mmCIF file of C-alpha atoms in Angstrom:
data_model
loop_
_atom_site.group_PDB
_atom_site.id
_atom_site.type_symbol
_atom_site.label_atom_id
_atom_site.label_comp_id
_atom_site.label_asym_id
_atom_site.label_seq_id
_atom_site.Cartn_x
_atom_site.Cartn_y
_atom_site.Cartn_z
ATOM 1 C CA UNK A 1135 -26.319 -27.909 30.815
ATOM 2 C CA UNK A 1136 -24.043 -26.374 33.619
ATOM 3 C CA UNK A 1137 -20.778 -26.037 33.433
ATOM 4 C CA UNK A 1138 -18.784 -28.636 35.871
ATOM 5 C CA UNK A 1139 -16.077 -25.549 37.111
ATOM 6 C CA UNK A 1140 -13.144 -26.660 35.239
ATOM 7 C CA UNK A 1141 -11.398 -26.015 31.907
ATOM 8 C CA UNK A 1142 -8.681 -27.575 29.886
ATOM 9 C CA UNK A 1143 -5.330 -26.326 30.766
ATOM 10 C CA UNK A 1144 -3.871 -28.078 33.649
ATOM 11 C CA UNK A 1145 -0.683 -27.020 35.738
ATOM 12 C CA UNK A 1146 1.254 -29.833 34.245
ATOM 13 C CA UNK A 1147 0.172 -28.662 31.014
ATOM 14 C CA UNK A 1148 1.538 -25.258 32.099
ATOM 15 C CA UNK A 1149 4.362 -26.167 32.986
ATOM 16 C CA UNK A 1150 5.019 -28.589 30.063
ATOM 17 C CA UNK A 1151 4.502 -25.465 27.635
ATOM 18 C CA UNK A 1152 6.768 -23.107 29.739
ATOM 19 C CA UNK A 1153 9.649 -25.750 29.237
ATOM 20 C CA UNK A 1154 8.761 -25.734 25.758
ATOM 21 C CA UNK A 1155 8.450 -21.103 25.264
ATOM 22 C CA UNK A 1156 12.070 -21.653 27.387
ATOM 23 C CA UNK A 1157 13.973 -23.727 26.033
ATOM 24 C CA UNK A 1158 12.522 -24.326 22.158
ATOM 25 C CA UNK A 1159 10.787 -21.580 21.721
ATOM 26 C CA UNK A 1160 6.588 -20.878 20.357
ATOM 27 C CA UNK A 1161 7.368 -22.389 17.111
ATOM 28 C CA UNK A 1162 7.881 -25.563 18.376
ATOM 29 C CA UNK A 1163 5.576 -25.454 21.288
ATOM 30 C CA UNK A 1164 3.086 -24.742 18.319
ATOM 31 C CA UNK A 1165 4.567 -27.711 15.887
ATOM 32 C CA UNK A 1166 4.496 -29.596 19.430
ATOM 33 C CA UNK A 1167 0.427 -28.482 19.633
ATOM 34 C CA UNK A 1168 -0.523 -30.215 16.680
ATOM 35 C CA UNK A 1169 -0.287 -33.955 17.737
ATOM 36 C CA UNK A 1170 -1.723 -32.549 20.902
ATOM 37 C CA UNK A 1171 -5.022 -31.453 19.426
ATOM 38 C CA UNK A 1172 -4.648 -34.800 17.570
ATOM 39 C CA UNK A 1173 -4.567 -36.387 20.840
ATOM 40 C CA UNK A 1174 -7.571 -34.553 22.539
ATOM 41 C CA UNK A 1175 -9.686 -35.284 18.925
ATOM 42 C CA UNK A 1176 -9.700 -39.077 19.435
ATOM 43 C CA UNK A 1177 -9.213 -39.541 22.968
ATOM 44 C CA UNK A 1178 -11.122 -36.684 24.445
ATOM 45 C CA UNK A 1179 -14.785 -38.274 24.138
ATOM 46 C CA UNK A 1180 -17.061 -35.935 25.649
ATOM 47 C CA UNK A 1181 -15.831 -32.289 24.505
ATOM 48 C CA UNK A 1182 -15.001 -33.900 21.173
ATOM 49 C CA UNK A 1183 -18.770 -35.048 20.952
ATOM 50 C CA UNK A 1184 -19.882 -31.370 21.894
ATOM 51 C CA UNK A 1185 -17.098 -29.609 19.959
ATOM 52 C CA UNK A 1186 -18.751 -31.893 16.774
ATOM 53 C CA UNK A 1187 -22.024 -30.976 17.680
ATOM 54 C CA UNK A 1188 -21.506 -27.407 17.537
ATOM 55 C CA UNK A 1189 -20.097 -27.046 14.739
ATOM 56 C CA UNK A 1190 -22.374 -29.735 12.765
ATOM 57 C CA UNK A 1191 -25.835 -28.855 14.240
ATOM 58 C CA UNK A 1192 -25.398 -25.409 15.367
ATOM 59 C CA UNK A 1193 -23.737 -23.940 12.793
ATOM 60 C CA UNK A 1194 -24.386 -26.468 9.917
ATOM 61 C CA UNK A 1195 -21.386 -27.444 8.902
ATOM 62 C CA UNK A 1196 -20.440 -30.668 6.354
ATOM 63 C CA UNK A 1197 -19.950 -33.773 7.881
ATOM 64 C CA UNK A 1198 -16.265 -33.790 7.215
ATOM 65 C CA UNK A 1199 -15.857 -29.947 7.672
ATOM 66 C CA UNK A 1200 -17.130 -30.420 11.181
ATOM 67 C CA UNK A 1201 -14.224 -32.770 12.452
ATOM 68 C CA UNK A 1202 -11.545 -30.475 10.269
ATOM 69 C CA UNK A 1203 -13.363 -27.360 12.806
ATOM 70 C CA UNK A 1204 -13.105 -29.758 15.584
ATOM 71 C CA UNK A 1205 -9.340 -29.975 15.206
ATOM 72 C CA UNK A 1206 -9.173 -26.452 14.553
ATOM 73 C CA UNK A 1207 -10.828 -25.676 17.502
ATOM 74 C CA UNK A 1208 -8.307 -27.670 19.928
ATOM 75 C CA UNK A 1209 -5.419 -26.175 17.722
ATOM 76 C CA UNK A 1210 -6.020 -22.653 18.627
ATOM 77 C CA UNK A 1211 -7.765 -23.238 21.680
ATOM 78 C CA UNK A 1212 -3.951 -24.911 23.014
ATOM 79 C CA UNK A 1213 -2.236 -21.909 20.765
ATOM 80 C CA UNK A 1214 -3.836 -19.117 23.245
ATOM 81 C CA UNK A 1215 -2.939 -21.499 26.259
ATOM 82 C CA UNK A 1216 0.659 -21.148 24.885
ATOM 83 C CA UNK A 1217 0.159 -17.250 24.098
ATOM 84 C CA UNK A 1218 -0.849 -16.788 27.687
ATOM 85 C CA UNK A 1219 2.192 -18.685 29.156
ATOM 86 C CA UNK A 1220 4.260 -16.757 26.930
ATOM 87 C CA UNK A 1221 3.078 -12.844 27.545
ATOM 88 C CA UNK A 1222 2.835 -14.168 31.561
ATOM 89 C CA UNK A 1223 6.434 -15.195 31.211
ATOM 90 C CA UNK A 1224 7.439 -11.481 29.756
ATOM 91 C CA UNK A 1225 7.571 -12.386 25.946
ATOM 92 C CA UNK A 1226 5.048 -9.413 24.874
ATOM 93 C CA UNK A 1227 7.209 -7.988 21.968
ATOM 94 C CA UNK A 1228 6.022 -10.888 20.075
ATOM 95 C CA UNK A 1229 2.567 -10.533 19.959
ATOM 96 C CA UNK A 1230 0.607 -7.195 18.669
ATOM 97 C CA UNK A 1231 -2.977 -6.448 19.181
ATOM 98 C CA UNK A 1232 -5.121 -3.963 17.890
ATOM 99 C CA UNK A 1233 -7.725 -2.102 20.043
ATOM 100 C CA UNK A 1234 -11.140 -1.444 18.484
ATOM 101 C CA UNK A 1235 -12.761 0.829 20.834
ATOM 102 C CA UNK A 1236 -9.976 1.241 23.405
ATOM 103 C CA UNK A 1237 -11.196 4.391 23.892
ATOM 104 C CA UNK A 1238 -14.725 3.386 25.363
ATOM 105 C CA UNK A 1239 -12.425 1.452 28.265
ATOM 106 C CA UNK A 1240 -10.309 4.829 29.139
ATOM 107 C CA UNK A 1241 -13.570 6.383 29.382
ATOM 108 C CA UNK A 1242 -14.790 4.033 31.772
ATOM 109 C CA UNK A 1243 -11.647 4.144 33.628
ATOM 110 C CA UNK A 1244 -11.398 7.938 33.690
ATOM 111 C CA UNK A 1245 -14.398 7.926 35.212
ATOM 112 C CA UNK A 1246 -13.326 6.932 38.450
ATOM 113 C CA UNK A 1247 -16.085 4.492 39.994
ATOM 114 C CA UNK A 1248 -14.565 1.223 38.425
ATOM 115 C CA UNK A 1249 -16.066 -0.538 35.899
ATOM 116 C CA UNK A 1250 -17.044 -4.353 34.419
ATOM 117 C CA UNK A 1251 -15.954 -5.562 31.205
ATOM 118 C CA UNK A 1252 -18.397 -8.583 30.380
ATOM 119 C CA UNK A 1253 -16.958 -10.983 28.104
ATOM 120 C CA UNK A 1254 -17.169 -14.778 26.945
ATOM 121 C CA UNK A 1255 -15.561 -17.899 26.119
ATOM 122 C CA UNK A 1256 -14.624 -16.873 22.747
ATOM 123 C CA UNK A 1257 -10.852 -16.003 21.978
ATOM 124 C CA UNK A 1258 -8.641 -15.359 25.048
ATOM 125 C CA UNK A 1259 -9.711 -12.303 27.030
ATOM 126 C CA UNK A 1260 -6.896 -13.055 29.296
ATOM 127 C CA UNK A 1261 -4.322 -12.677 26.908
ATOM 128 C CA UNK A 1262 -5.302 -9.416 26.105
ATOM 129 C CA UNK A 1263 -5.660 -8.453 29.615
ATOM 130 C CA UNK A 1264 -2.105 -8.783 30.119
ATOM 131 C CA UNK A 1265 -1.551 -6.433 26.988
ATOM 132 C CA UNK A 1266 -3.933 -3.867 28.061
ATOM 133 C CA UNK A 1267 -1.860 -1.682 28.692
ATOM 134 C CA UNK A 1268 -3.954 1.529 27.629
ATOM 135 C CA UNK A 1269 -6.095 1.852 30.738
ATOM 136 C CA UNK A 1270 -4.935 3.289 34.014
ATOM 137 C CA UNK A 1271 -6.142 0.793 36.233
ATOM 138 C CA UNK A 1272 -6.174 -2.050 38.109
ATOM 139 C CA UNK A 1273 -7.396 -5.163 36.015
ATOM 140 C CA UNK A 1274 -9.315 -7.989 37.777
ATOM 141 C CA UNK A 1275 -10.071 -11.353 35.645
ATOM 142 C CA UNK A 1276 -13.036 -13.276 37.574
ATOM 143 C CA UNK A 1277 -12.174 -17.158 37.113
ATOM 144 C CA UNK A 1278 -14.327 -20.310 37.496
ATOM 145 C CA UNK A 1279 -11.015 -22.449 37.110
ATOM 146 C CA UNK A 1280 -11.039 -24.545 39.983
ATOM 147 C CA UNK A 1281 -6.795 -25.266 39.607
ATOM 148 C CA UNK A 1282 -6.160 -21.391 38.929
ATOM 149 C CA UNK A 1283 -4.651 -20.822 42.539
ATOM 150 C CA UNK A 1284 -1.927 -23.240 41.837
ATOM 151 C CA UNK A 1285 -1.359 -21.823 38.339
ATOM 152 C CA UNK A 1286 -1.484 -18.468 39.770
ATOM 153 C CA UNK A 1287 1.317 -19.499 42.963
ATOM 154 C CA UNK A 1288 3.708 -21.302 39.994
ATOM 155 C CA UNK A 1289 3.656 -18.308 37.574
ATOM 156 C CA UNK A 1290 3.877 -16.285 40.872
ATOM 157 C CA UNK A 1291 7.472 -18.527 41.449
ATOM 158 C CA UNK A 1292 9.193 -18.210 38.137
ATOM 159 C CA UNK A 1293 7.905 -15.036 37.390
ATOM 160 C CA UNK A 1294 6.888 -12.793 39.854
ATOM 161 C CA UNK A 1295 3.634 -10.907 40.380
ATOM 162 C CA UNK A 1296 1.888 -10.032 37.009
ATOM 163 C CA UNK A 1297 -0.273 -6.882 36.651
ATOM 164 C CA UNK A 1298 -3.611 -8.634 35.664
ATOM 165 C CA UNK A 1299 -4.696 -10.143 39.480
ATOM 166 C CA UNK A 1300 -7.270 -13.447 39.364
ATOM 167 C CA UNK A 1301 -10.282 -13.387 41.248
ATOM 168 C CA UNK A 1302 -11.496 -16.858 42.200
ATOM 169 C CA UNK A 1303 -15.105 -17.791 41.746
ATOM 170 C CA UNK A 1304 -15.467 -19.522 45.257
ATOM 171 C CA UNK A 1305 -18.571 -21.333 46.662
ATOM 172 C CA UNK A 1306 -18.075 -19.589 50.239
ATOM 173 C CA UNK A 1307 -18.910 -16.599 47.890
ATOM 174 C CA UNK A 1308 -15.853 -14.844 49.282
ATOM 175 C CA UNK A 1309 -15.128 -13.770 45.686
ATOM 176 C CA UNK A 1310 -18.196 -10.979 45.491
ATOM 177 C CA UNK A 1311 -16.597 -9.216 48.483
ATOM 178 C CA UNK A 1312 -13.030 -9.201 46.727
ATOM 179 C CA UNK A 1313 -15.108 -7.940 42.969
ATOM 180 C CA UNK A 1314 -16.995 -5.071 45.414
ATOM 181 C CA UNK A 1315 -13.490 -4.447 47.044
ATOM 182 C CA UNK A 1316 -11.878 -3.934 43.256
ATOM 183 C CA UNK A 1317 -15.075 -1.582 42.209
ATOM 184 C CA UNK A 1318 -14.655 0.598 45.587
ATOM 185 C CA UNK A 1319 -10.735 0.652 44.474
ATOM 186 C CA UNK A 1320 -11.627 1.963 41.110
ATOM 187 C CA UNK A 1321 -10.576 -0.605 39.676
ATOM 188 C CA UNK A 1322 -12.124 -2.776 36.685
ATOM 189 C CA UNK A 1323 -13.368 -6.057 37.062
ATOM 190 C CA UNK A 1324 -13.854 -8.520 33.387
ATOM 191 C CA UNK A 1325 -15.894 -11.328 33.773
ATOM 192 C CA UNK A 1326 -17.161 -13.789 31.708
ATOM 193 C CA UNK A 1327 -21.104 -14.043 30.888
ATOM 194 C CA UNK A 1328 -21.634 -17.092 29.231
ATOM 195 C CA UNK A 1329 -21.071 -20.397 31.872
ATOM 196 C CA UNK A 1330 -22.752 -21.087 34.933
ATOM 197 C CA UNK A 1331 -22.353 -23.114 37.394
ATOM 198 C CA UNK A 1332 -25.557 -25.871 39.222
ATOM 199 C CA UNK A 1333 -27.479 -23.708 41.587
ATOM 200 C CA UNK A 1334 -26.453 -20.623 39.737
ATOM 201 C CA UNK A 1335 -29.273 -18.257 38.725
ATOM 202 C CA UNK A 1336 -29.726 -18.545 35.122
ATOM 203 C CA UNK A 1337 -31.847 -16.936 32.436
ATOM 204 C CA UNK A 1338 -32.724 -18.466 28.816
ATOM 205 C CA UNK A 1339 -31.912 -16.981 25.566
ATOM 206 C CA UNK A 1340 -31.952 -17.533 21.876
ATOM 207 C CA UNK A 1341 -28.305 -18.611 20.706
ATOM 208 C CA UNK A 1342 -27.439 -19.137 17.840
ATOM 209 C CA UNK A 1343 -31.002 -20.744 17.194
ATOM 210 C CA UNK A 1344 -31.724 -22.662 19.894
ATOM 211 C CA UNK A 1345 -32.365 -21.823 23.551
ATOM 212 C CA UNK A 1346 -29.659 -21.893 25.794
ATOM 213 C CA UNK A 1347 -29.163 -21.211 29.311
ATOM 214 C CA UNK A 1348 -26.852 -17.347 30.510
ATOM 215 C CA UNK A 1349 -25.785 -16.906 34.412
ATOM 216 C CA UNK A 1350 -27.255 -13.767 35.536
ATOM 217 C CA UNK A 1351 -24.955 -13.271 37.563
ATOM 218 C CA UNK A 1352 -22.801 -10.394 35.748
ATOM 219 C CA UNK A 1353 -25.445 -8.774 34.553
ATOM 220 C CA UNK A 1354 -27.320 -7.985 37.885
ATOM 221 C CA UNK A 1355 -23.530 -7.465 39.154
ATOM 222 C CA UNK A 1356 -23.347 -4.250 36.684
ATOM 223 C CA UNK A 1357 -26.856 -2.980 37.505
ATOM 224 C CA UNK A 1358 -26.878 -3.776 41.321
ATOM 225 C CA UNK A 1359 -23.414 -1.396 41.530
ATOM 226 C CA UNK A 1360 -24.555 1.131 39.252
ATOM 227 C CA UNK A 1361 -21.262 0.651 37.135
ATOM 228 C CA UNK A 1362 -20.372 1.532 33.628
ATOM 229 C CA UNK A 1363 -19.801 -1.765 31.663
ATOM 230 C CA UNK A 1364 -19.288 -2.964 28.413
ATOM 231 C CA UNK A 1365 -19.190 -6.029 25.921
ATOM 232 C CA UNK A 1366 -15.114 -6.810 25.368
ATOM 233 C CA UNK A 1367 -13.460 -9.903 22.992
ATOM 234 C CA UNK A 1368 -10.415 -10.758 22.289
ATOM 235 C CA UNK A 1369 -9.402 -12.884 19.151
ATOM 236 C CA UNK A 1370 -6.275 -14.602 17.676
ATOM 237 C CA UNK A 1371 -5.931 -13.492 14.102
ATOM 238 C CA UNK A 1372 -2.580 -14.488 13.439
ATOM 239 C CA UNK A 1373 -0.287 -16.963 15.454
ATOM 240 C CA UNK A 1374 1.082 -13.507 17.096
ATOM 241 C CA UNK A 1375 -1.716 -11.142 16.445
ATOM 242 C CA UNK A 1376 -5.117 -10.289 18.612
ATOM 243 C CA UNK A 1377 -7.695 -8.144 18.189
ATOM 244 C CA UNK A 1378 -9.694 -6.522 20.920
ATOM 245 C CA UNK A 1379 -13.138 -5.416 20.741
ATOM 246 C CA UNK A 1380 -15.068 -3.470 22.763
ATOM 247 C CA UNK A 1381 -18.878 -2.153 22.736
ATOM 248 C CA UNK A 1382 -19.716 1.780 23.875
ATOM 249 C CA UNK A 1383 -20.089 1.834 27.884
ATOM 250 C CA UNK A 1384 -23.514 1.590 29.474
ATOM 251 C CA UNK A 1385 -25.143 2.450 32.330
ATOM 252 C CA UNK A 1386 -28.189 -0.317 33.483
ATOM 253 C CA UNK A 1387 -31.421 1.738 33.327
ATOM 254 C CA UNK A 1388 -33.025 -1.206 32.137
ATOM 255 C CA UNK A 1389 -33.972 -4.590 33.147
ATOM 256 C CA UNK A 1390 -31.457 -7.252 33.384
ATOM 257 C CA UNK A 1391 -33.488 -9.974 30.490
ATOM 258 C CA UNK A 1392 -32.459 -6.853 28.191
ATOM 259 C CA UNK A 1393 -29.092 -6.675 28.684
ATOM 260 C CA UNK A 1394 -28.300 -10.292 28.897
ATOM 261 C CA UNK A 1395 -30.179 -10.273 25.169
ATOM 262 C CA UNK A 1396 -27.674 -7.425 23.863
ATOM 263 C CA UNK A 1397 -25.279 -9.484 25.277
ATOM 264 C CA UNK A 1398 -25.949 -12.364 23.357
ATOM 265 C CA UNK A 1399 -26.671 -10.746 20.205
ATOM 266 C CA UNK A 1400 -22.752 -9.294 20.554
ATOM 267 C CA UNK A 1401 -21.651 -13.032 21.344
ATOM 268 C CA UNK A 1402 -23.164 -14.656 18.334
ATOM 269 C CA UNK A 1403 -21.732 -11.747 16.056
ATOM 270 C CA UNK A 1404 -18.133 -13.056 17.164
ATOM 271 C CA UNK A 1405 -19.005 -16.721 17.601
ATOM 272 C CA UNK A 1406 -20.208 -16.660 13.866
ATOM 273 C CA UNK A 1407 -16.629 -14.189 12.528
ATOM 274 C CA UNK A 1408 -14.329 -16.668 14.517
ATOM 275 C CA UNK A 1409 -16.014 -19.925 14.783
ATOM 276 C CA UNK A 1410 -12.616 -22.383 15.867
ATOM 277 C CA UNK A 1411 -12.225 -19.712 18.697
ATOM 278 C CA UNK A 1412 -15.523 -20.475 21.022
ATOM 279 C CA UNK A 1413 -14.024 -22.805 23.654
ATOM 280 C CA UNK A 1414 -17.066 -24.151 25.790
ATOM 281 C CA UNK A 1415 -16.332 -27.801 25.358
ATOM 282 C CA UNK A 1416 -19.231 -28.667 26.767
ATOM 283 C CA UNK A 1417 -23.232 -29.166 26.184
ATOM 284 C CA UNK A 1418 -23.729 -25.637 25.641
ATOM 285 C CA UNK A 1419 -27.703 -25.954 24.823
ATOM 286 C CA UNK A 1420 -30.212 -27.872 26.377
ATOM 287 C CA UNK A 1421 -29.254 -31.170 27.816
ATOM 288 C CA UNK A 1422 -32.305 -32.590 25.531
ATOM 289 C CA UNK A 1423 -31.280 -31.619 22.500
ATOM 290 C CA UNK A 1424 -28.387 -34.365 22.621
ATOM 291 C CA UNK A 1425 -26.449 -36.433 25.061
#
């Protein structure tokens, strides 16, 4: 099923949770969080439904170990909402990450032609990208979220410029001429492989045991360029610790059904270690397997 273009996370919520990182600090935006993902199980029908199904028919949970993972997953999924508000706002000495493979990225980087860091809806890649401070270059996050400009102009106000920059996924298509203008810059684009959008080109893959549907998008992006990229994560393993993974860089000598199953094969590895941190709430596989 394709994804409608929007996320959870609204600029209300935004600014609800900087109020909250101001003025009470993370522990109680986090105590705060709780009700909230309280809140979103009961009330929020449809991502509830596919949150359940995920974790009940996909990865065959218990019936009442599903709805715990359910919770779990909003609980997290609104603690990296707060972690991102928080680094945006300056308040990195708090968190730590760890970087397995870091130095696969400076090698890409060093080579001076740019690069694309493909990653997925798993963890909070944007976090990280705002503690990435290891590579010596620009960083360019390509977004689907259809409210990220005015997120973007109200951290912009209270903050000032950050050193990740936002790429908007537009339907003019304005937003492959600003990803070929980062690439001719030397600078690295990340991008996320694992929504599309209706009308998108798509291809189908196993996941997780039953066919689902990958944009094609990045991948033909990495081999139409001739760009080094690679498979990056980013997970929460404590309330202030992440941990970054990234695969060996890659050239595309191959066909683009290849590297869309490698990159599947390296989502499913992280989807199964950190289960509560995939956030598509959404009907991820077919539309007929339920509604």
């Amino acid at each position: 099923m394709a994804w409608k273009g929007q996320t959870k996370g609204s600029l209300l919520g935004h600014k609800i949770f900087v109020f909250l990182i101001r003025h009470l600090g993370l522990s109680i935006a986090y105590l705060l969080l709780r009700f909230v993902a309280l809140y979103y199980l009961f009330f929020s029908r449809k991502s509830t439904k596919s949150s359940f199904y995920f974790f009940r028919e996909i990865l065959k949970y218990d019936y009442f170990t599903a709805w715990l993972k359910v919770y779990q997953n909003y609980y997290v999924f609104g603690q990296t909402l707060i972690d991102k508000v928080a680094i945006m706002g300056g308040i990195r000495n708090r968190f730590t990450i760890n970087h397995e493979g870091q130095n696969y990225l400076r090698d890409i980087a060093a080579q001076g032609q740019g690069g694309i860091f493909i990653s997925a809806h798993i963890g909070n890649y944007e976090v990280a990208g705002n503690l990435l401070n290891v590579i010596q270059a620009r960083i360019n996050i390509v977004m689907f979220d259809a409210e990220h400009e005015k997120i973007k102009n109200y951290f912009s106000e209270i903050y000032g410029e950050r050193p990740v920059n936002i790429i908007p996924v537009k339907d003019d298509l304005s937003h492959i001429f600003e990803i070929n203008k980062a690439l001719r810059n030397q600078e690295i684009i990340c991008i996320h492989g694992d929504r599309y959008v209706e009308g998108g080109k798509v291809i189908s893959a196993d996941f997780l045991g039953k066919p689902a549907l990958f944009p094609l998008g990045p991948f033909q992006l990495a081999k139409a360029l001739k760009v080094p990229y690679s498979y990056v994560f980013a997970v929460k393993e404590t309330s202030t610790h992440y941990h970054f993974f990234a695969t060996p860089p890659k050239l595309s000598n191959g066909n683009v059904e290849d590297m869309v199953k490698e990159y599947v094969a390296e989502v499913e590895k992280m989807v199964r270690k950190y289960p509560e941190q995939w956030f598509n709430f959404y009907n991820f596989w077919s539309p007929t397997t339920h509604s």
